[in-house]
XYZ file of C-alpha atoms in Angstrom:
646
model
C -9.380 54.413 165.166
C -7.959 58.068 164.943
C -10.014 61.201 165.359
C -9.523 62.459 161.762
C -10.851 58.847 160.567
C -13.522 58.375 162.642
C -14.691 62.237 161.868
C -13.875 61.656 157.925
C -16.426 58.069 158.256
C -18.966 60.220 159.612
C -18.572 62.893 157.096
C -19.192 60.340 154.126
C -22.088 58.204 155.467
C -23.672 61.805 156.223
C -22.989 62.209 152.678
C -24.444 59.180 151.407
C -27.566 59.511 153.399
C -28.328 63.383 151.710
C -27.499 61.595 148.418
C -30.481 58.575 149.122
C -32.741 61.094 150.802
C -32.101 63.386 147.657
C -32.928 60.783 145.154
C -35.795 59.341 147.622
C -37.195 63.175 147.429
C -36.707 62.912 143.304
C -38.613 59.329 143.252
C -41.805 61.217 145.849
C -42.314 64.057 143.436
C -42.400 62.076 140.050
C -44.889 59.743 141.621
C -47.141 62.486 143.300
C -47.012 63.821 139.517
C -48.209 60.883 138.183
C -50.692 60.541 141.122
C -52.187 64.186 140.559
C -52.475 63.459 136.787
C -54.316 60.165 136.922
C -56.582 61.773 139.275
C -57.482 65.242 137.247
C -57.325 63.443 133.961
C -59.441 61.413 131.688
C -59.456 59.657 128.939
C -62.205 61.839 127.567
C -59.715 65.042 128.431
C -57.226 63.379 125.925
C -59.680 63.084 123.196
C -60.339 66.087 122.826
C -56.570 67.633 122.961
C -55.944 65.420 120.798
C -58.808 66.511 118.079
C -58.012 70.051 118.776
C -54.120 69.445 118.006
C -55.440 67.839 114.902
C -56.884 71.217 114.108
C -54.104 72.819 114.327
C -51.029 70.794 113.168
C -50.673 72.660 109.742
C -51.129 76.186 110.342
C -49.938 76.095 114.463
C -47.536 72.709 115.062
C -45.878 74.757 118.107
C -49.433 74.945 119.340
C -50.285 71.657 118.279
C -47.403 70.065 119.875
C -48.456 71.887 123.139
C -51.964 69.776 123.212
C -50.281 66.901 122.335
C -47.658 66.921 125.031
C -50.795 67.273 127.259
C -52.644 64.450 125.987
C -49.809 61.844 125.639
C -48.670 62.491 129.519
C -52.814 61.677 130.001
C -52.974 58.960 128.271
C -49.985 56.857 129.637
C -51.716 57.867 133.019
C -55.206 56.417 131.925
C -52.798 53.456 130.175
C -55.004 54.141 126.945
C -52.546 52.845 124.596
C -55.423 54.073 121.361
C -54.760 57.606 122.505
C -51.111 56.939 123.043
C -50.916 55.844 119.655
C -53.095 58.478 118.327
C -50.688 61.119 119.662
C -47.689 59.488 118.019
C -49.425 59.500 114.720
C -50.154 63.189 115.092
C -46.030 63.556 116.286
C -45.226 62.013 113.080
C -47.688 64.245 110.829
C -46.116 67.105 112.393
C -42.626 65.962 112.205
C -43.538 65.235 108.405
C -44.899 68.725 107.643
C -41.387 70.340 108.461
C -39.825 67.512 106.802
C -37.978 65.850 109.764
C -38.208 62.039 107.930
C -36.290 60.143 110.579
C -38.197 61.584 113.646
C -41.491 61.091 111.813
C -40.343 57.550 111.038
C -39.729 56.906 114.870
C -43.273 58.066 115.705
C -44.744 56.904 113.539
C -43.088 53.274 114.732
C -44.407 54.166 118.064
C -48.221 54.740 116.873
C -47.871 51.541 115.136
C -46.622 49.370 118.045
C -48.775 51.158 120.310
C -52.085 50.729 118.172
C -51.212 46.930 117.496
C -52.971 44.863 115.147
C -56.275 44.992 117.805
C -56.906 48.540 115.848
C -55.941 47.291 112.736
C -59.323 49.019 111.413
C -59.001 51.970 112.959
C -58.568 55.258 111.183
C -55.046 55.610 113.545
C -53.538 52.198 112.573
C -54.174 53.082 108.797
C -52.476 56.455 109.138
C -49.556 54.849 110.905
C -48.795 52.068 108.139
C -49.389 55.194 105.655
C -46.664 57.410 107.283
C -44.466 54.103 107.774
C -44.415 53.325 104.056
C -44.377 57.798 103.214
C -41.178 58.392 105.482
C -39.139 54.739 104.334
C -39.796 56.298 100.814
C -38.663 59.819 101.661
C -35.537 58.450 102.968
C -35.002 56.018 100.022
C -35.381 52.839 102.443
C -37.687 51.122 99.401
C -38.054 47.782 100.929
C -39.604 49.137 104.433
C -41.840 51.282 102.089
C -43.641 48.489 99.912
C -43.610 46.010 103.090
C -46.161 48.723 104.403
C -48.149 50.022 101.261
C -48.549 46.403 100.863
C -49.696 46.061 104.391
C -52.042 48.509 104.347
C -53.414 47.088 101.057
C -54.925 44.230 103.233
C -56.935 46.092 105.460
C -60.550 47.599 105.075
C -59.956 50.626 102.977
C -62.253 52.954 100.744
C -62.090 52.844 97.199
C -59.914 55.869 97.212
C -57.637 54.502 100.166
C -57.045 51.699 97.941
C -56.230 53.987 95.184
C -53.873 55.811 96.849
C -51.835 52.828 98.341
C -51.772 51.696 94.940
C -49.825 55.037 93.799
C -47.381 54.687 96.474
C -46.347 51.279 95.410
C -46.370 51.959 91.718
C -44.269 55.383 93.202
C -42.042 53.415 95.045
C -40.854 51.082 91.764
C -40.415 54.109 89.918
C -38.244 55.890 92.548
C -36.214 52.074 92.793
C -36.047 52.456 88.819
C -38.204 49.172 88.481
C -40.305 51.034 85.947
C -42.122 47.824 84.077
C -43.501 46.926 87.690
C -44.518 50.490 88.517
C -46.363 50.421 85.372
C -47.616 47.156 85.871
C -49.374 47.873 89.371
C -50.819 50.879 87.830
C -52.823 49.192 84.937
C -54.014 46.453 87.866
C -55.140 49.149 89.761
C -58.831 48.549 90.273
C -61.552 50.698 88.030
C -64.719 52.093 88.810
C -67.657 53.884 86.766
C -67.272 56.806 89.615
C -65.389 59.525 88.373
C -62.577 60.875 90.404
C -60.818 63.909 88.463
C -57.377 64.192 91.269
C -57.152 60.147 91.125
C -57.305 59.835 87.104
C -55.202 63.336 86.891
C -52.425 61.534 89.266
C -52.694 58.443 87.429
C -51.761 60.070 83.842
C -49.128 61.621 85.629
C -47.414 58.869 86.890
C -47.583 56.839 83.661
C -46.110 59.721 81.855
C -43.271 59.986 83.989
C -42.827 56.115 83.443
C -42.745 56.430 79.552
C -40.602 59.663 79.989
C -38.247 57.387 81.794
C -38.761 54.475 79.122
C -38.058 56.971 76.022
C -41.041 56.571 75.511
C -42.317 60.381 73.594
C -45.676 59.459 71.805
C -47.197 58.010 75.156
C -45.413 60.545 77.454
C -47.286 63.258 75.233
C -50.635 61.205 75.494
C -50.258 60.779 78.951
C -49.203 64.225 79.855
C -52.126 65.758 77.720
C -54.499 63.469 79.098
C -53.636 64.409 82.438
C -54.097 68.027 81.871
C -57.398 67.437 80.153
C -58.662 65.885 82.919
C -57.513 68.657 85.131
C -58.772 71.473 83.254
C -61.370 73.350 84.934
C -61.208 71.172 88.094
C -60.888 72.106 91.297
C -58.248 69.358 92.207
C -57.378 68.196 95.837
C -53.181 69.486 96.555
C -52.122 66.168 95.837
C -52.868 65.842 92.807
C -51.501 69.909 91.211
C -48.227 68.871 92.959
C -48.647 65.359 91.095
C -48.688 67.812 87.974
C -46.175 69.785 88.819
C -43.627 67.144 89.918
C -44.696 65.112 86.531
C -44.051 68.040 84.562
C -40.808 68.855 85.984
C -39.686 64.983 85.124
C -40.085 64.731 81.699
C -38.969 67.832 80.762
C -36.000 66.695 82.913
C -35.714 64.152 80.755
C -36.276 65.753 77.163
C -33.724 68.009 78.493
C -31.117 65.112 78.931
C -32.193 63.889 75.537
C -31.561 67.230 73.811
C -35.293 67.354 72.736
C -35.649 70.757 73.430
C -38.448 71.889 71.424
C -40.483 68.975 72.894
C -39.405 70.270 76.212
C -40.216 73.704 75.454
C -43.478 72.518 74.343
C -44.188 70.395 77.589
C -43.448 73.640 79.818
C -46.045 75.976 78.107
C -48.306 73.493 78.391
C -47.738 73.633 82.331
C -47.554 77.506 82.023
C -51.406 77.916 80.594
C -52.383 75.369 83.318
C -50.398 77.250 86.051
C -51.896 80.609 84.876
C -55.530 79.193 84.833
C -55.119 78.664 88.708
C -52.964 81.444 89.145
C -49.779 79.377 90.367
C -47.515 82.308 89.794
C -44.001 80.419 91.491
C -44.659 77.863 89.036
C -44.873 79.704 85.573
C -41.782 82.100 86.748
C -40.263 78.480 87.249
C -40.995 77.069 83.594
C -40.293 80.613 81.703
C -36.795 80.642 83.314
C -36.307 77.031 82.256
C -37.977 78.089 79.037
C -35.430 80.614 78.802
C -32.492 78.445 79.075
C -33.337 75.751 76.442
C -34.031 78.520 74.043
C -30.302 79.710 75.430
C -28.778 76.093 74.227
C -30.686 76.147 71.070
C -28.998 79.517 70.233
C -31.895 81.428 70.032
C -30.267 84.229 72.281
C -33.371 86.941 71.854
C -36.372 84.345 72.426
C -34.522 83.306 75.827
C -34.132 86.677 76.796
C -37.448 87.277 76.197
C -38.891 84.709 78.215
C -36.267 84.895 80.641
C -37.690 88.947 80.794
C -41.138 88.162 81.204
C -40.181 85.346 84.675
C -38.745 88.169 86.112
C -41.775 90.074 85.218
C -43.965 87.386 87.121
C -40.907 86.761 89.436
C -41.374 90.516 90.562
C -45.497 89.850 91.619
C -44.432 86.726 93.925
C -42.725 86.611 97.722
C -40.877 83.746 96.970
C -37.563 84.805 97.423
C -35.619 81.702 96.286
C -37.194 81.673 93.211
C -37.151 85.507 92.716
C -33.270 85.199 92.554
C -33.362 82.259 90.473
C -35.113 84.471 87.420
C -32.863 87.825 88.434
C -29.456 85.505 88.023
C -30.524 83.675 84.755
C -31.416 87.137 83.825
C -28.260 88.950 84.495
C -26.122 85.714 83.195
C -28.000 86.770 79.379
C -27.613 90.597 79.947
C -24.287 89.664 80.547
C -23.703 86.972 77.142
C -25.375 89.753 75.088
C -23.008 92.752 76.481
C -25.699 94.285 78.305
C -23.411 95.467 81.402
C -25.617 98.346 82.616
C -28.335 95.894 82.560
C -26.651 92.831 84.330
C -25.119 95.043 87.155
C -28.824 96.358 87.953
C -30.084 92.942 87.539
C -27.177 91.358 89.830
C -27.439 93.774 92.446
C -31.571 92.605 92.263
C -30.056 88.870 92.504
C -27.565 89.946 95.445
C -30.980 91.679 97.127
C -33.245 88.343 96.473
C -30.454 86.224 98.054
C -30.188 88.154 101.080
C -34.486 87.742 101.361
C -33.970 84.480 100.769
C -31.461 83.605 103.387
C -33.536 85.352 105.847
C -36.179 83.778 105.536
C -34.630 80.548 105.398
C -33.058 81.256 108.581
C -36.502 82.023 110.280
C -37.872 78.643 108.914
C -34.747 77.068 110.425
C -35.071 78.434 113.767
C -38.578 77.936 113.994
C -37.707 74.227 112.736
C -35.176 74.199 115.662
C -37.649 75.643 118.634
C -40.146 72.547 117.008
C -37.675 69.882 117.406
C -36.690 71.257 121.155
C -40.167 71.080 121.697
C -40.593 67.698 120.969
C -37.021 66.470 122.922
C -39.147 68.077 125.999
C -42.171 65.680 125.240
C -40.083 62.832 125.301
C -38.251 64.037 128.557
C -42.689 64.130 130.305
C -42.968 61.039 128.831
C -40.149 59.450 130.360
C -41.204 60.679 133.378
C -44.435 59.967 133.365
C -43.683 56.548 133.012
C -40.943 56.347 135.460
C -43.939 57.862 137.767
C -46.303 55.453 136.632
C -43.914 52.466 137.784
C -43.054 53.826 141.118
C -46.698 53.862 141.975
C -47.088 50.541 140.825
C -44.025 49.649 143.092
C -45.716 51.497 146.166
C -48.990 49.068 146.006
C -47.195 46.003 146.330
C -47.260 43.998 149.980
C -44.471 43.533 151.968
C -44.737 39.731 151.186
C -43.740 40.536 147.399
C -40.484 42.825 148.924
C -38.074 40.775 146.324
C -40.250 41.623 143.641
C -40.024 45.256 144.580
C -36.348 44.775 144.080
C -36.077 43.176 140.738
C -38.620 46.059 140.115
C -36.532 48.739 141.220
C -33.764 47.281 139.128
C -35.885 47.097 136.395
C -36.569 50.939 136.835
C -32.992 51.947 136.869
C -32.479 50.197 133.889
C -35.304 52.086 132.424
C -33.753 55.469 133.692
C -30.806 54.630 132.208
C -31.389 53.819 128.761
C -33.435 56.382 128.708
C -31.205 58.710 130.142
C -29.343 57.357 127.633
C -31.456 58.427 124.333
C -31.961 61.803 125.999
C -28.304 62.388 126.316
C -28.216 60.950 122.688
C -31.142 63.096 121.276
C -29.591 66.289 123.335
C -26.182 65.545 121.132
C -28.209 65.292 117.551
C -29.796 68.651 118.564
C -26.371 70.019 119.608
C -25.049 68.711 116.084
C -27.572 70.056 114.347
C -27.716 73.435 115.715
C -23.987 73.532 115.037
C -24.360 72.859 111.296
C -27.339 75.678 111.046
C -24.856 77.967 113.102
C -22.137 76.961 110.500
C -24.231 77.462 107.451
C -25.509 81.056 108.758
C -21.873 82.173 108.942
C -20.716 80.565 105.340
C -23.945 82.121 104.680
C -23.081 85.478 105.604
C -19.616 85.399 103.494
C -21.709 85.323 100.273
C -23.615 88.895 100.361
C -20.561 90.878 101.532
C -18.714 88.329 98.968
C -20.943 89.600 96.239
C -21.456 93.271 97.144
C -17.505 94.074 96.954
C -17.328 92.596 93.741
C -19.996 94.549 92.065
C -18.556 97.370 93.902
C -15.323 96.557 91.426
C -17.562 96.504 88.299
C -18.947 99.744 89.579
C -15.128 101.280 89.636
C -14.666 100.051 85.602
C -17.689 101.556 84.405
C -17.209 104.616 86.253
C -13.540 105.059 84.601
C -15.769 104.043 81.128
C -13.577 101.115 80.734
C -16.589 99.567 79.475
C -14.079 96.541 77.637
C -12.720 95.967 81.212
C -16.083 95.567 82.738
C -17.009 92.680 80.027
C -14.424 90.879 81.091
C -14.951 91.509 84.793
C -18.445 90.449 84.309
C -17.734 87.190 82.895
C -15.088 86.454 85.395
C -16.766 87.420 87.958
C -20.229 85.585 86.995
C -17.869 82.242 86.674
C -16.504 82.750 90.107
C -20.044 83.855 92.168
C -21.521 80.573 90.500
C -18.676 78.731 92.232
C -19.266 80.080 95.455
C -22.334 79.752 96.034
C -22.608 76.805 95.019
C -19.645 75.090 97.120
C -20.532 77.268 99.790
C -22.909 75.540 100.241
C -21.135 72.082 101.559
C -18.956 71.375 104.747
C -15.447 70.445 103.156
C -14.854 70.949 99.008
C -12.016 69.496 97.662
C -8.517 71.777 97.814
C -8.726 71.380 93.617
C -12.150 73.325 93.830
C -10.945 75.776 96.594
C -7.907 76.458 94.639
C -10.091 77.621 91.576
C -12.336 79.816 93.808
C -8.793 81.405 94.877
C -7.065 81.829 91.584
C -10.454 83.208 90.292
C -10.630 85.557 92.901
C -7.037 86.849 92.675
C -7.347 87.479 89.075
C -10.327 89.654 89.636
C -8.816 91.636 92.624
C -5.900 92.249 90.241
C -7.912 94.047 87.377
C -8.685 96.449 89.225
C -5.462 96.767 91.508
C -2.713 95.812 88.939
C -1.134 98.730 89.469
C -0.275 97.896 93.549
C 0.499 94.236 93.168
C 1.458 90.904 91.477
C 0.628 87.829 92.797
C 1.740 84.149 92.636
C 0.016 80.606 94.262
C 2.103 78.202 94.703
C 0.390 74.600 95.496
C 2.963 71.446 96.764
C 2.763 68.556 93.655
C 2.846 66.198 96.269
C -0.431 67.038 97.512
C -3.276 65.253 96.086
C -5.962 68.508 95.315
C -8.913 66.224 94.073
C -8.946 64.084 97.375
C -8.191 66.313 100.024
C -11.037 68.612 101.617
C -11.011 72.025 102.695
C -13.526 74.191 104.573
C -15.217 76.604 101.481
C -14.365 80.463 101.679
C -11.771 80.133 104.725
C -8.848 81.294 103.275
C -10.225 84.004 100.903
C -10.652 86.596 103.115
C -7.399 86.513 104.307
C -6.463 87.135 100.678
C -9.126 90.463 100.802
C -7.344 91.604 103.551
C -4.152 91.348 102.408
C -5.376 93.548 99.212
C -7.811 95.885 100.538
C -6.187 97.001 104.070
C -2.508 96.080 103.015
C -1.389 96.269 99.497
C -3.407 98.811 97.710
C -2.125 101.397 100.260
C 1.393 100.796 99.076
C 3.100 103.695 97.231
C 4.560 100.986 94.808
C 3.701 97.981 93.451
C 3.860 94.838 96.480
C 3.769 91.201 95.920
C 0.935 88.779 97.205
C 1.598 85.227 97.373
C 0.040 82.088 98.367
C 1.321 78.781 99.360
C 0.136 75.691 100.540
C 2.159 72.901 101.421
C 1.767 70.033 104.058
C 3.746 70.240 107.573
C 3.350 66.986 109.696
C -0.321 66.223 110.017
C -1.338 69.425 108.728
C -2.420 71.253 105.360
C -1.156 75.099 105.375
C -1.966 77.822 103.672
C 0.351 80.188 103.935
C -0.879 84.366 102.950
C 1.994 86.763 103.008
C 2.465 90.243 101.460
C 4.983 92.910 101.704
C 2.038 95.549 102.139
C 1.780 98.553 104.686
C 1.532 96.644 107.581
C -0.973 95.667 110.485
C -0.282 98.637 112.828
C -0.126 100.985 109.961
C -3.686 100.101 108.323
C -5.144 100.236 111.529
C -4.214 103.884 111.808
C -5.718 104.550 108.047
C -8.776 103.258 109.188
C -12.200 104.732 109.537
C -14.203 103.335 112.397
C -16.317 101.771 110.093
C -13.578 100.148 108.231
C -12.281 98.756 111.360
C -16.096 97.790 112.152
C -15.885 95.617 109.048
C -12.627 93.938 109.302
C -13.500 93.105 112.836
C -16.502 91.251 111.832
C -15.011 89.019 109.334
C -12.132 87.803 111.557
C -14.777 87.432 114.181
C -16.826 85.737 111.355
C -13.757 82.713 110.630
C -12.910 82.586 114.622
C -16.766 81.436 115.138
C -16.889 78.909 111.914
C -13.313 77.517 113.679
C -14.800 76.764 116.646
C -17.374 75.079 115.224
C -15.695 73.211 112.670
C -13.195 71.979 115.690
C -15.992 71.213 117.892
C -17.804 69.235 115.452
C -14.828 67.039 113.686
C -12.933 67.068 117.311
C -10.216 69.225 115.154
C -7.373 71.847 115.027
C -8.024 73.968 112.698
C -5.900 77.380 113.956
C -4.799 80.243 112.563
C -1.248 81.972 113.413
C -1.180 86.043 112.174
C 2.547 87.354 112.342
C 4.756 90.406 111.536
C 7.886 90.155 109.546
C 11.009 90.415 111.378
C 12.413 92.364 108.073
C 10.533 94.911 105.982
C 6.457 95.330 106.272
C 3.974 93.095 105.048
C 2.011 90.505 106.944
C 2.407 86.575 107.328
C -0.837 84.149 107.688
C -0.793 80.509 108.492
C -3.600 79.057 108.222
C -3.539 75.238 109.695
C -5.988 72.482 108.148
C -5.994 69.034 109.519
C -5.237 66.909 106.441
C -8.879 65.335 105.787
C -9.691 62.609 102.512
C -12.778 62.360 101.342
C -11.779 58.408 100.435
C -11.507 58.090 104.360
């Protein structure tokens, strides 16, 4: 044997022994862990984390979670599978509370395999079934959900345990559209002489749902008012005013559908004396807005502005954002019907303002969502290796004799390291995902107040000229299009058809005000099929704003704009060219702030096309070019052709 091999075998076995004695050193410190926190813990210690984390769950989960990381790791180390269990029901209770279904379903899975049918009367084991049969029905799995409302119904429950499972299953028909049998299980629903005011309010609201669904008006009405008569001047448990609210918003749901508006209007201002009784203030601004726009279909134009008035009123006294802009736009949409201008530009700039709230608060609830979830990945990650800790100890108190035992143990262990290696990888991509679609929708997000602004900024220009004719008909274009926006901005892809609407829209409006500096044409390939293919919302538009507001509108006479999209191998492209001033000379007409601006948007699509790339394992590019002849400015925008029938 050569030097250079004999020096090269000794290299690698080197190697290979740092590499065992590495993962020897890993295996040591998981199992002196484990050790240490069987000897400092007890079963005692996890108790009462575990009662304190009940404590706080609703108004601290991060907190919550904290104590419950703490007692889980305890109780796999004390192998006291009732506390394990517990823990896992208070996982899922969290997870519920910030509405994460599917991981509240998987702990809840856990609690119940955990608890087993030995603690079948235990407080724990009932919760579990509970939040089995609660998260199967949130995620419209309707089988799973009666298989464990009915389960539950055979253990040892109170009277109003039994009531409530009872609910659930007649809830469950309904939501299946089985609405004889969801009736039926409510009028075999035990009685008793004891009067319960939330159980018999909840009660009348479910059957009136069930006749609203039926058609059914003379014992929705009976059912409804009985409910609210046996709510008034009650204190009722939360349960049961959401039962009221939910049941309200149903049948006027349906009345609606049915044209029945007077009946509908009626049903609402029932719920609007109730809701000012216990001063529900998001509620009534709710049912006068809704008030306001039956009273719009009926034609009675000043009774809906009226009530639509007084929500905003209300709407004004409340921090709920979302809602706040909900009154503001139906406002400004009847200013606007009624030729109101000065009135619907103050009232959309209000909207524009109560969107903006809105998204920001949203966004906190997200990311506090986010730091939740992460928080939870890391309990899974102690409890993996806790166990893994637990197992090597085990393997360290076997004899010698038992050596082949060891082995199949040790195999058995990397198994167990990799599958769950494995879900942590698989958990770690989910969280990747999702933090990839929040990051998308903050930047679609952030298109729609700078979206909305500039175009009010256009009304602003008409009614400042008095062309008080021109700002009508701005108005009303421009209501049209925001409603559009927002509302596809709000999904992934939207069909070219619908992005091509948004577009034309758009280009209309820019050339009101601007028809002096250009004309513009869009030009769409027949061959292409606009309903099925899909397009990412609001990424071609601002190319279109640029080409108008830092290109054409500095032209000394009148340019041309056009649009064309056409397919090019694989690809959809949208092609934006003008014979504007030019890149290099805008730049120089540019304030800082201006350049600020335009900076931010491009910076704005390059972030959403990374994303969109990473997520769909894409190409969507953009190519930005000069023309060879003349000024102007050439954009190709390149969109992977994507079907929604794929």
């Amino acid at each position: 044997m050569s030097q250079r091999a004999f020096t090269l075998t000794l290299f690698l076995c080197l190697l290979q022994m740092q590499v065992c004695l590495a993962q020897e050193r890993k295996k040591a410190v998981k199992k002196e862990s484990y050790k240490s926190l069987q000897s400092r813990s007890s079963v005692n210690q996890a108790t009462q984390l575990l009662k304190e984390a009940d404590n706080l769950k609703v108004n601290d989960p991060s907190s919550a979670l904290d104590k419950v990381q703490e007692a889980l790791a305890m109780s796999i180390a004390q192998k006291d599978a009732f506390s394990e269990g517990k823990s896992y029901v208070l996982l899922g209770e969290i997870n519920e509370g910030i509405q994460e279904w599917k991981l509240a379903l998987e702990n809840y899975t856990r609690a119940h395999e955990k608890l087993g049918e030995e603690n079948a009367d235990s407080e724990q084991y009932k919760k579990a079934l509970e939040g089995l049969g609660a998260m199967n029905l949130k995620l419209g799995i309707y089988n799973e959900a009666l298989k464990y409302f009915q389960e539950s119904l055979s253990l040892d429950l109170s009277r109003s345990e039994r009531l409530d499972r009872q609910l659930d299953i007649s809830e469950t028909y309904y939501q299946m559209g089985n609405y004889d049998q969801a009736l039926k299980v409510l009028n075999e629903s035990p009685r008793s002489k004891v009067v319960d005011q939330s159980y018999d309010t909840r009660v009348e609201n479910q059957k009136a749902k069930i006749y609203a669904r039926q058609n059914n008006l003379n014992l929705t009405r009976q059912a409804y008012q009985n409910s609210l008569n046996s709510a008034a001047g009650q204190k009722l448990e939360p349960k049961a005013v959401q039962s009221l609210q939910d049941t309200k918003e149903d049948i006027a749901s349906v009345l609606n559908e049915e044209k029945k508006y007077d009946d509908e209007i009626n049903v609402r201002q029932q719920a609007i004396k109730f809701n000012l009784e216990n001063k529900n203030a998001v509620e009534v601004t709710k049912d006068k807005v809704a008030i306001g726009q039956t009273l719009e279909k009926k034609g009675e134009s000043e009774a809906a502005l009226k009530e639509t008035e007084e929500a905003v009123t209300i709407a004004d006294t409340i921090s709920n954002a979302k809602e706040q802009a909900k009154a503001y736009l139906a406002l400004a949409d009847l200013y606007q019907k009624n030729g109101r201008t000065q009135n619907a530009l103050a009232t959309y700039r209000k909207y524009a303002a109560a969107v903006n709230r809105s998204e920001k608060q949203n966004e906190i609830r997200l990311t506090e969502k986010s730091e939740l979830i992460k928080k939870q990945k890391d309990i899974e990650e102690l409890t993996s290796s806790v166990s893994i800790g637990q197992r090597d100890y085990a393997l360290e108190q076997q004899t010698v004799s038992r050596q082949r035992l060891i082995i199949y143990g040790l195999l058995g262990i990397i198994a167990i390291i990799g599958v769950t290696s494995f879900f942590i990888y698989k958990n770690a991509m989910a969280s990747k995902r999702a933090n990839q679609l929040l990051a998308l929708k903050s930047l679609r997000s952030q298109m729609n107040p700078h979206f909305i602004f500039n175009a009010l900024n256009s009304v602003n220009h008409f009614i400042a000229t008095q062309d008080e004719r021109a700002a009508n008909q701005f108005l009303s274009e421009f209501s049209q299009l925001m409603r559009l926006v927002l509302e596809n901005s709000q999904q992934d892809f939207i069909s070219l058809q619908k992005e091509q609407e948004i577009l034309s829209l758009y280009l209309k409006l820019e050339h009101y005000r601007f028809r002096d500096k250009f004309d513009y044409e869009i030009n769409l390939d027949p061959s292409l099929n606009a309903e099925s293919i899909e397009v990412p919302p609001m990424l071609i538009q601002p190319y279109l704003e640029n080409a108008v507001w830092h290109g054409l509108r500095y032209k000394e006479t009148k340019g041309k704009l056009s649009l064309r999209i056409s397919k090019q191998d694989h690809n959809l492209v949208a092609e934006v060219c003008d014979d504007g001033i030019g890149r290099k000379r805008s730049a120089e007409l540019k304030t800082e702030n201006q350049k600020k601006h335009f900076s931010m948007g491009l910076k704005n699509i390059g972030e959403r096309l990374v994303i969109i790339n990473k997520m769909y394992k894409a190409n969507y590019h953009v190519s930005v070019e000069d023309p060879k002849v003349g000024t102007g400015t050439e954009v190709k925008i390149y969109m992977p052709l994507r079907n929604h029938l794929n």
